[in-house]
Tab-separated table of C-alpha atoms and ligand atoms in Angstrom:
chain	number	residue	atom	x	y	z
A	122	MET	CA	84.407	87.808	87.134
A	123	ALA	CA	87.881	89.357	87.424
A	124	THR	CA	87.493	92.333	89.605
A	125	THR	CA	90.933	93.342	90.703
A	126	SER	CA	90.955	97.105	91.018
A	127	THR	CA	94.535	97.926	91.431
A	128	LEU	CA	94.748	100.658	88.881
A	129	LEU	CA	97.853	102.633	89.597
A	130	LEU	CA	98.510	105.637	87.391
A	131	ILE	CA	101.644	107.675	87.234
A	132	SER	CA	102.708	109.498	90.346
A	133	SER	CA	99.652	111.320	91.429
A	134	LEU	CA	101.756	113.823	93.293
A	135	LEU	CA	102.392	115.394	89.909
A	136	HIS	CA	98.883	114.962	88.702
A	137	HIS	CA	96.318	116.336	91.067
A	138	PHE	CA	93.977	117.024	88.218
A	139	ILE	CA	92.508	114.470	85.957
A	140	ILE	CA	90.197	115.022	83.149
A	141	LEU	CA	87.379	112.593	82.757
A	142	LEU	CA	86.799	111.730	79.138
A	143	LEU	CA	84.376	109.173	77.909
A	144	LEU	CA	83.744	107.906	74.449
A	145	LEU	CA	80.130	108.870	73.681
A	146	PRO	CA	78.430	106.879	70.961
A	147	TYR	CA	76.127	109.118	68.989
A	148	GLN	CA	74.630	106.140	67.174
A	149	GLN	CA	73.546	102.893	68.773
A	150	ASN	CA	74.299	100.788	65.734
A	151	PRO	CA	76.882	98.271	66.931
A	152	LEU	CA	78.240	97.854	63.453
A	153	THR	CA	79.037	101.588	63.334
A	154	LEU	CA	80.690	101.275	66.677
A	155	ALA	CA	82.618	98.225	65.625
A	156	ALA	CA	83.926	100.159	62.686
A	157	ALA	CA	85.217	102.676	65.266
A	158	GLY	CA	83.377	105.455	63.393
A	159	GLY	CA	80.522	105.954	65.823
A	160	GLY	CA	82.093	107.831	68.661
A	161	GLU	CA	83.616	111.040	69.620
A	162	TRP	CA	85.678	112.261	72.575
A	163	LYS	CA	83.981	114.880	74.818
A	164	LEU	CA	85.298	116.527	77.861
A	165	LEU	CA	82.812	115.691	80.583
A	166	VAL	CA	84.355	117.045	83.742
A	167	SER	CA	87.236	119.444	83.476
A	168	ASN	CA	88.455	118.916	87.058
A	169	THR	CA	87.534	116.026	89.266
A	170	GLY	CA	89.665	117.443	92.110
A	171	VAL	CA	91.147	114.006	92.907
A	172	SER	CA	93.353	112.116	90.560
A	173	ALA	CA	92.489	108.504	89.704
A	174	MET	CA	95.384	106.596	91.219
A	175	HIS	CA	92.673	103.998	91.882
A	176	MET	CA	89.403	103.730	90.085
A	177	GLN	CA	86.594	101.202	90.063
A	178	LEU	CA	83.357	101.012	87.983
A	179	LEU	CA	80.531	99.967	90.287
A	180	ASN	CA	77.342	98.039	89.421
A	181	ASN	CA	75.216	101.183	89.377
A	182	ASP	CA	77.245	102.882	86.597
A	183	ARG	CA	79.116	105.051	88.942
A	184	VAL	CA	82.915	105.188	89.219
A	185	VAL	CA	84.658	105.552	92.537
A	186	ILE	CA	87.962	107.338	92.333
A	187	PHE	CA	90.544	107.645	95.109
A	188	ASP	CA	94.064	108.879	95.632
A	189	LEU	CA	96.676	108.875	98.360
A	190	THR	CA	95.611	110.978	101.336
A	191	ASP	CA	98.679	112.487	102.701
A	192	PHE	CA	100.181	114.690	100.008
A	193	GLY	CA	98.320	117.816	101.251
A	194	PRO	CA	95.001	119.192	100.015
A	195	SER	CA	93.291	117.953	96.900
A	196	ASN	CA	91.322	120.238	94.626
A	197	ILE	CA	87.836	119.440	95.948
A	198	SER	CA	86.403	120.339	99.326
A	199	LEU	CA	84.665	117.891	101.627
A	200	PRO	CA	80.933	118.721	101.728
A	201	ASN	CA	79.310	120.985	104.364
A	202	GLY	CA	82.583	122.431	105.537
A	203	LYS	CA	83.651	119.065	106.928
A	204	CYS	CA	87.289	118.391	107.651
A	205	ARG	CA	89.316	115.201	108.059
A	206	ASN	CA	91.138	115.323	111.374
A	207	ASN	CA	93.711	112.632	111.194
A	208	PRO	CA	96.718	113.072	113.618
A	209	LYS	CA	98.547	110.288	111.645
A	210	ASP	CA	98.479	112.145	108.309
A	211	LEU	CA	102.026	112.848	107.276
A	212	THR	CA	101.432	116.232	105.665
A	213	LEU	CA	98.166	117.880	106.675
A	214	LYS	CA	96.540	116.746	109.995
A	215	ILE	CA	93.400	118.769	109.435
A	216	ASP	CA	92.436	118.566	105.832
A	217	CYS	CA	89.182	119.927	104.565
A	218	THR	CA	89.543	118.448	101.076
A	219	ALA	CA	88.373	115.106	99.714
A	220	HIS	CA	90.725	112.334	98.484
A	221	SER	CA	87.962	110.326	96.915
A	222	ILE	CA	85.075	111.095	94.654
A	223	GLU	CA	82.193	109.303	93.004
A	224	TYR	CA	81.491	110.002	89.349
A	225	ASP	CA	77.933	109.357	88.166
A	226	VAL	CA	77.864	108.602	84.501
A	227	ALA	CA	74.077	109.239	84.094
A	228	SER	CA	74.076	112.707	85.602
A	229	ASN	CA	77.693	113.496	84.619
A	230	SER	CA	78.386	114.785	88.126
A	231	ILE	CA	80.892	114.207	90.917
A	232	ARG	CA	80.459	113.870	94.592
A	233	PRO	CA	83.239	114.137	97.219
A	234	LEU	CA	83.688	111.126	99.524
A	235	ASN	CA	85.446	110.667	102.869
A	236	VAL	CA	88.387	108.236	102.895
A	237	PHE	CA	90.179	108.420	106.209
A	238	THR	CA	93.407	106.432	105.970
A	239	ASN	CA	96.046	106.302	103.278
A	240	VAL	CA	94.958	104.217	100.275
A	241	TRP	CA	98.230	104.811	98.458
A	242	CYS	CA	98.973	101.630	96.392
A	243	SER	CA	96.281	99.620	98.304
A	244	SER	CA	94.358	96.921	96.521
A	245	GLY	CA	90.834	95.699	96.265
A	246	ALA	CA	88.066	93.815	94.512
A	247	ALA	CA	84.272	94.085	94.175
A	248	MET	CA	82.208	91.699	96.315
A	249	PRO	CA	79.214	89.646	95.208
A	250	ASP	CA	76.842	92.389	96.450
A	251	GLY	CA	78.700	95.020	94.392
A	252	SER	CA	80.604	96.608	97.305
A	253	LEU	CA	84.120	97.600	96.639
A	254	VAL	CA	86.461	96.289	99.386
A	255	GLN	CA	89.817	98.069	99.328
A	256	THR	CA	92.492	96.826	101.638
A	257	GLY	CA	95.923	97.984	102.877
A	258	GLY	CA	97.918	100.947	101.674
A	259	PHE	CA	100.483	103.077	103.388
A	260	ASN	CA	101.058	104.446	106.899
A	261	ASP	CA	97.857	104.434	108.939
A	262	GLY	CA	96.052	102.528	106.168
A	263	GLU	CA	98.349	99.522	105.821
A	264	ARG	CA	96.223	97.080	107.817
A	265	ASN	CA	92.797	98.557	107.186
A	266	ALA	CA	89.891	97.598	105.028
A	267	ARG	CA	87.469	100.092	103.498
A	268	VAL	CA	84.147	99.224	102.006
A	269	PHE	CA	82.199	101.330	99.606
A	270	LYS	CA	78.673	99.998	99.026
A	271	PRO	CA	77.092	101.483	95.915
A	272	CYS	CA	73.865	103.498	96.262
A	273	ARG	CA	71.676	105.644	94.055
A	274	ASP	CA	70.662	108.305	96.555
A	275	ASN	CA	74.040	109.756	97.181
A	276	SER	CA	74.018	108.582	100.787
A	277	CYS	CA	76.844	106.053	100.619
A	278	ASP	CA	80.421	106.701	101.645
A	279	TRP	CA	83.506	104.739	102.560
A	280	GLN	CA	83.250	102.712	105.741
A	281	GLU	CA	86.575	102.056	107.369
A	282	PHE	CA	87.616	98.986	109.450
A	283	ASN	CA	90.776	99.444	111.445
A	284	THR	CA	93.551	96.841	111.723
A	285	VAL	CA	91.592	93.958	110.257
A	286	LEU	CA	94.437	92.535	108.219
A	287	THR	CA	96.946	90.289	109.888
A	288	GLN	CA	99.813	91.959	107.968
A	289	SER	CA	100.269	95.329	106.389
A	290	ARG	CA	99.596	95.099	102.666
A	291	TRP	CA	101.103	97.632	100.317
A	292	TYR	CA	101.187	96.796	96.510
A	293	ALA	CA	99.298	93.525	97.119
A	294	THR	CA	96.672	91.981	94.800
A	295	ASN	CA	93.083	90.984	95.771
A	296	HIS	CA	90.895	88.511	94.010
A	297	ILE	CA	87.279	87.501	94.741
A	298	LEU	CA	86.830	83.770	95.546
A	299	PRO	CA	83.819	81.490	94.961
A	300	ASP	CA	82.985	81.562	98.693
A	301	GLY	CA	82.582	85.327	98.594
A	302	ARG	CA	85.790	86.170	100.400
A	303	GLN	CA	88.800	87.817	98.865
A	304	ILE	CA	92.359	86.479	98.830
A	305	ILE	CA	95.014	89.160	99.302
A	306	VAL	CA	98.321	88.098	97.807
A	307	GLY	CA	101.736	89.602	98.636
A	308	GLY	CA	102.679	93.263	99.064
A	309	ARG	CA	106.028	94.932	99.904
A	310	GLY	CA	108.019	92.677	102.149
A	311	ARG	CA	105.019	90.309	102.463
A	312	LEU	CA	105.747	86.872	101.072
A	313	THR	CA	102.354	85.646	102.229
A	314	TYR	CA	98.602	85.726	101.543
A	315	GLU	CA	95.514	86.173	103.686
A	316	PHE	CA	91.755	86.338	103.332
A	317	TYR	CA	89.233	89.009	103.913
A	318	PRO	CA	86.656	89.023	105.527
A	319	LYS	CA	88.167	86.899	108.300
A	320	ARG	CA	86.564	83.753	109.568
A	321	THR	CA	86.220	83.338	113.277
A	322	GLY	CA	89.151	81.454	114.838
A	323	ALA	CA	92.570	81.135	113.330
A	324	ASP	CA	92.669	83.125	110.111
A	325	ALA	CA	96.280	84.075	109.645
A	326	SER	CA	98.705	85.039	106.904
A	327	TYR	CA	100.157	82.043	105.138
A	328	ASN	CA	103.585	81.732	103.542
A	329	LEU	CA	103.779	81.704	99.760
A	330	PRO	CA	107.442	80.742	98.907
A	331	PHE	CA	106.728	81.650	95.183
A	332	LEU	CA	106.796	85.283	96.267
A	333	SER	CA	110.295	84.949	97.716
A	334	GLN	CA	111.430	83.005	94.666
A	335	THR	CA	110.284	85.827	92.389
A	336	ASN	CA	111.585	88.657	94.563
A	337	ASP	CA	114.529	90.436	92.927
A	338	PRO	CA	116.620	91.775	95.845
A	339	ARG	CA	116.259	95.567	96.286
A	340	ILE	CA	114.119	95.698	93.125
A	341	GLU	CA	111.198	93.368	93.948
A	342	ASN	CA	109.333	92.850	90.606
A	343	ASN	CA	106.988	90.561	92.547
A	344	LEU	CA	104.476	93.293	93.628
A	345	TYR	CA	100.941	93.643	92.408
A	346	PRO	CA	101.093	90.014	91.183
A	347	PHE	CA	98.631	89.076	88.437
A	348	VAL	CA	96.001	86.730	90.023
A	349	PHE	CA	93.200	84.926	88.196
A	350	LEU	CA	90.800	82.198	89.260
A	351	ASN	CA	91.248	79.259	86.963
A	352	VAL	CA	88.302	77.097	85.840
A	353	ASP	CA	89.511	74.238	88.089
A	354	GLY	CA	89.159	76.426	91.208
A	355	ASN	CA	92.898	77.088	91.618
A	356	LEU	CA	94.538	80.438	91.364
A	357	PHE	CA	96.931	81.406	88.589
A	358	ILE	CA	99.466	83.652	90.211
A	359	PHE	CA	102.070	85.449	88.053
A	360	ALA	CA	104.941	87.424	89.601
A	361	ASN	CA	108.067	88.789	88.011
A	362	ASN	CA	108.503	86.541	84.918
A	363	ARG	CA	106.673	83.372	85.732
A	364	ALA	CA	103.563	81.824	87.253
A	365	ILE	CA	102.180	79.001	89.398
A	366	LEU	CA	98.820	77.408	89.739
A	367	PHE	CA	97.996	77.556	93.452
A	368	ASP	CA	95.489	75.528	95.492
A	369	TYR	CA	94.720	78.207	98.108
A	370	VAL	CA	92.490	75.765	100.066
A	371	ASN	CA	95.397	73.427	100.849
A	372	GLY	CA	98.193	75.897	100.395
A	373	ALA	CA	99.815	73.819	97.609
A	374	VAL	CA	101.427	74.620	94.302
A	375	VAL	CA	99.719	72.310	91.812
A	376	LYS	CA	101.567	73.517	88.656
A	377	THR	CA	104.600	75.565	87.789
A	378	TYR	CA	104.362	77.292	84.499
A	379	PRO	CA	107.464	77.922	82.278
A	380	THR	CA	109.236	81.238	82.611
A	381	ILE	CA	107.973	83.793	80.016
A	382	PRO	CA	110.365	83.756	77.080
A	383	GLY	CA	113.086	86.358	77.480
A	384	GLY	CA	112.698	86.234	81.269
A	385	ASP	CA	112.018	89.924	81.616
A	386	PRO	CA	109.964	91.083	84.602
A	387	ARG	CA	106.303	91.973	84.050
A	388	SER	CA	104.967	92.874	87.475
A	389	TYR	CA	105.585	95.922	89.663
A	390	PRO	CA	107.729	97.955	89.567
A	391	SER	CA	108.255	96.669	85.988
A	392	SER	CA	104.472	97.185	85.595
A	393	GLY	CA	103.103	95.226	82.696
A	394	SER	CA	99.485	94.201	82.775
A	395	ALA	CA	97.516	90.997	82.459
A	396	VAL	CA	94.036	89.822	81.601
A	397	LEU	CA	92.140	86.512	81.624
A	398	LEU	CA	90.836	85.966	78.069
A	399	PRO	CA	87.316	84.645	77.431
A	400	VAL	CA	86.845	81.105	78.872
A	401	ARG	CA	86.023	78.777	76.056
A	402	ASN	CA	83.745	75.733	75.841
A	403	LEU	CA	81.771	76.868	78.918
A	404	GLN	CA	78.438	75.583	77.405
A	405	GLY	CA	79.570	72.123	76.703
A	406	ARG	CA	81.356	71.914	80.045
A	407	THR	CA	83.952	69.667	78.554
A	408	ASN	CA	87.537	70.706	77.775
A	409	ILE	CA	86.942	74.164	79.210
A	410	THR	CA	89.991	76.219	78.422
A	411	ALA	CA	91.265	79.444	79.903
A	412	GLU	CA	94.024	81.666	78.657
A	413	VAL	CA	95.932	84.544	80.246
A	414	LEU	CA	97.564	87.362	78.340
A	415	VAL	CA	100.466	89.334	79.821
A	416	CYS	CA	101.612	92.476	78.075
A	417	GLY	CA	104.442	95.005	78.462
A	418	GLY	CA	106.762	95.492	81.432
A	419	ALA	CA	110.368	96.447	81.563
A	420	PRO	CA	113.604	94.773	80.514
A	421	LYS	CA	115.596	93.065	83.183
A	422	GLY	CA	117.906	95.509	84.925
A	423	SER	CA	115.946	98.588	83.921
A	424	PHE	CA	115.082	99.488	87.538
A	425	THR	CA	118.763	99.609	88.502
A	426	SER	CA	119.818	101.484	85.402
A	427	ALA	CA	116.976	104.045	85.925
A	428	ASN	CA	118.366	104.709	89.401
A	429	ASN	CA	121.698	105.430	87.699
A	430	GLY	CA	120.087	107.857	85.327
A	431	LYS	CA	119.923	105.542	82.364
A	432	PHE	CA	116.391	104.947	81.099
A	433	VAL	CA	115.692	102.013	78.847
A	434	GLY	CA	112.526	101.453	76.814
A	435	ALA	CA	109.592	99.326	78.036
A	436	LEU	CA	108.813	95.907	76.584
A	437	ASN	CA	106.674	95.619	73.477
A	438	THR	CA	105.988	91.951	73.844
A	439	CYS	CA	102.894	90.040	75.078
A	440	GLY	CA	102.829	86.380	76.143
A	441	ARG	CA	99.693	84.178	75.973
A	442	ILE	CA	99.434	80.978	77.862
A	443	GLN	CA	96.655	78.465	78.085
A	444	ILE	CA	96.577	77.977	81.872
A	445	THR	CA	94.397	74.879	81.694
A	446	ASP	CA	96.789	73.007	79.311
A	447	PRO	CA	98.548	69.981	80.789
A	448	ASN	CA	101.634	71.109	78.998
A	449	PRO	CA	101.277	74.895	78.864
A	450	GLN	CA	103.590	76.952	76.680
A	451	TRP	CA	103.918	80.732	76.171
A	452	VAL	CA	103.094	82.108	72.757
A	453	MET	CA	104.765	85.414	72.180
A	454	GLU	CA	103.417	88.358	70.179
A	455	THR	CA	104.642	91.892	69.531
A	456	MET	CA	102.610	95.060	70.191
A	457	PRO	CA	102.786	98.081	67.916
A	458	SER	CA	104.443	100.015	70.775
A	459	ALA	CA	106.137	99.271	74.075
A	460	ARG	CA	103.926	99.576	77.202
A	461	VAL	CA	104.511	100.094	80.896
A	462	MET	CA	101.911	100.902	83.520
A	463	GLY	CA	99.115	100.051	81.091
A	464	ASP	CA	95.924	98.305	82.115
A	465	MET	CA	93.911	95.695	80.216
A	466	VAL	CA	90.226	94.967	80.519
A	467	PHE	CA	88.502	92.206	78.673
A	468	ALA	CA	85.640	93.682	76.706
A	469	THR	CA	82.726	91.468	75.656
B	442	NAG	C1	90.828	124.104	92.725
B	442	NAG	O1	91.692	124.771	91.808
B	442	NAG	C2	91.129	125.946	91.338
B	442	NAG	C3	92.088	126.528	90.198
B	442	NAG	O2	93.383	126.586	90.700
B	442	NAG	C4	90.917	126.953	92.495
B	442	NAG	O3	90.361	128.093	92.024
B	442	NAG	C5	90.010	126.351	93.481
B	442	NAG	O4	89.941	127.150	94.653
B	442	NAG	C6	90.627	124.931	93.979
B	442	NAG	N1	89.669	124.318	94.878
B	442	NAG	C7	90.050	123.710	96.029
B	442	NAG	C8	88.987	123.135	96.863
B	442	NAG	O5	91.249	123.603	96.288
B	443	NAG	C1	90.753	70.812	74.067
B	443	NAG	O1	91.041	72.127	73.602
B	443	NAG	C2	92.370	72.254	73.129
B	443	NAG	C3	92.667	73.698	72.805
B	443	NAG	O2	91.578	74.458	72.510
B	443	NAG	C4	92.554	71.388	71.885
B	443	NAG	O3	93.861	71.461	71.475
B	443	NAG	C5	92.192	69.923	72.305
B	443	NAG	O4	92.311	69.089	71.154
B	443	NAG	C6	90.851	69.823	72.959
B	443	NAG	N1	90.681	68.471	73.418
B	443	NAG	C7	89.528	67.805	73.263
B	443	NAG	C8	89.478	66.415	73.791
B	443	NAG	O5	88.608	68.215	72.603
């Protein structure tokens, strides 16, 4: 169910080229795979032309990849000699290269796509029909939504909707809700949340004081918050070093979780990662429990010390918390290595 697609890789300005590598099983025996002996690495595409600052697997086994748009040309041309003519682009107003591609796993091929406004550090989620909705970003993209509806005949492309957010959203987090809308939480200088698509009538941005409480002045650490839908219908929202359980229907905090032991920041720019672990007791429907795992990040003060040329190591700890527990407590574990800007996916 978790579909947040904010996958931010290291500065794409330095990495215009990515290499797409997939683990190809040569035997279908799951036991062989489980023993990690049944696969090999193969280079599938040596140059995708666009780096995967953001990447989302779609329901048709294709992966949509997109990068910021205003660093100049990418390494893949738009099809049929088309050019993007965007007077608001900060670097190249007429740009004949693509800043998004679709990778088709089955045919091992890539297809350039048109993304018009700047998706740099935007956020998104997949909708119930499989469409990826990506909102916000930088510059001309900060209040836009873009929709990519998967197709099999190579006819689909990004659709752009201008100025549909009530506030600009840069480094926000999106999460799909049971009613089919998305909630968009936070972003730089945005201590609020809003929904997309909008309902007719008043559909504003709403204050979320937790985001100001977790904002470290001039450092932030409350960006790209970790958001998960709990089994009780409330949202678990983690920013910086702590979390709340939030009733987004009534705009009320229903639970405040303890600060993660050590108190070090885990969200952007400290950039740990988080995942909702398998929900237990779903069959019996009694005592359903849900647990969140948060791993990596950066020690308190490391942002300031990095600006002064002193670089400290990332965190090697993970915290697990049962978010359904009436008296929730963090359980700490140590990873074999420290991790920052990682990403976790729960694999079944
Ligand atoms: C991509 O890079 C290669 C190698 O530098 C170059 O030959 C090619 O023209 C580039 N393509 C585009 C569209 O920039
Ligand atoms: C519910 O689950 C928790 C943790 O899995 C367990 O500690 C507790 O005893 C369970 N309660 C009931 C009533 O089964």
